[in-house]
Coordinates of C-alpha atoms in Angstrom, one line a residue:
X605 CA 5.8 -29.9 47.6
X606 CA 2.8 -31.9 48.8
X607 CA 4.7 -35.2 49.5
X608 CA 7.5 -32.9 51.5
X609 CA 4.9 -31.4 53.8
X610 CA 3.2 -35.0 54.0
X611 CA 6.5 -36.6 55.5
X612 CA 7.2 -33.8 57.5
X613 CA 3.8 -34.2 59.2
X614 CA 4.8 -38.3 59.2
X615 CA 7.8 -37.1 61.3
X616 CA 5.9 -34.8 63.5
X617 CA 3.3 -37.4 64.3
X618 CA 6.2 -39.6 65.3
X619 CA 7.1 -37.7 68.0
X620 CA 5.4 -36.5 71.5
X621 CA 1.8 -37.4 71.1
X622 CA 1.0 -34.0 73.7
X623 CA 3.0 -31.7 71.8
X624 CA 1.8 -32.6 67.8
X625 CA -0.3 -29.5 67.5
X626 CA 2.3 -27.0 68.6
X627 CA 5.1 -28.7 66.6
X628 CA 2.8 -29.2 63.5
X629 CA 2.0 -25.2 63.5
X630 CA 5.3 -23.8 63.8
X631 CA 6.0 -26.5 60.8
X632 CA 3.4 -25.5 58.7
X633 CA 4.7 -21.5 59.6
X634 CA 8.1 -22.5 58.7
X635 CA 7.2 -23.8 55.6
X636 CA 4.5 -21.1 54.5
X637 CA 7.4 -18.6 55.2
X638 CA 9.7 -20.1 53.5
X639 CA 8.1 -20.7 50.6
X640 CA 7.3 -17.3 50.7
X641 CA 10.5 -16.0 51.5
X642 CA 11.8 -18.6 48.1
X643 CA 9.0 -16.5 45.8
X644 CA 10.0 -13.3 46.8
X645 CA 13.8 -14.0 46.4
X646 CA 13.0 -15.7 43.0
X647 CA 11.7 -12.7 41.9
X648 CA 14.2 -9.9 43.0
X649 CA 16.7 -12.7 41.4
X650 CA 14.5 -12.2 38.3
X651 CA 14.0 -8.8 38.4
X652 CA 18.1 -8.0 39.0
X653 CA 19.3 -10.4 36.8
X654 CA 17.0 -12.1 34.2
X655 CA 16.6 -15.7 33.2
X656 CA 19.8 -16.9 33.7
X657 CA 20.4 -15.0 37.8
X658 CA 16.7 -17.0 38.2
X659 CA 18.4 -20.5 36.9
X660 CA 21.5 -19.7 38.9
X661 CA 19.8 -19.3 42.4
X662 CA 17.6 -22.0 41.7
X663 CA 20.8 -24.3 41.5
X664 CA 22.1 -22.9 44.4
X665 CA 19.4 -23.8 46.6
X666 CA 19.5 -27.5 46.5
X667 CA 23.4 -27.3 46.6
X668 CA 23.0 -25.5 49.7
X669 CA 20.4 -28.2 51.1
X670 CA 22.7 -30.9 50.5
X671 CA 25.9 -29.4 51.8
X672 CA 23.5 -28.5 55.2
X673 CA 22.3 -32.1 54.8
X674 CA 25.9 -33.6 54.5
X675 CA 27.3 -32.2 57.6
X676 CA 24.5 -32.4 60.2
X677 CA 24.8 -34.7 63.1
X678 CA 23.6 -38.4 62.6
X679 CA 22.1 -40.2 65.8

């Protein structure tokens, strides 16, 4: 988690030098909530399903990354 949120900030440094700070808050939001919002859906996964619903959505998440990752734009 750390060295995700460390190359995020490398990317956010990269770009306008006058608008870091804003860009660098709503990041650091954006990831608070989400992790937040990956706890909480953890545990209703948990809760609902057991062990196995838990290791079932935590599969699906990276799948769902890299089928986001595989059809964004490329510059």
């Amino acid at each position: 988690m750390q060295s995700t949120l460390v190359f995020g900030q490398h990317t956010i440094y990269r770009l306008d030098a006058s608008a870091r700070a804003r860009l660098n808050s709503v990041y650091l939001a954006t990831f608070f909530l989400g992790g937040a919002a990956g706890s909480e859906l953890g545990s209703l996964a948990y809760d609902l399903t057991g062990w196995t619903g838990l290791v079932v959505f935590g599969a699906i998440l990276p799948i769902l990354a890299l089928l986001f990752w595989l059809t964004e734009k490329r510059t």
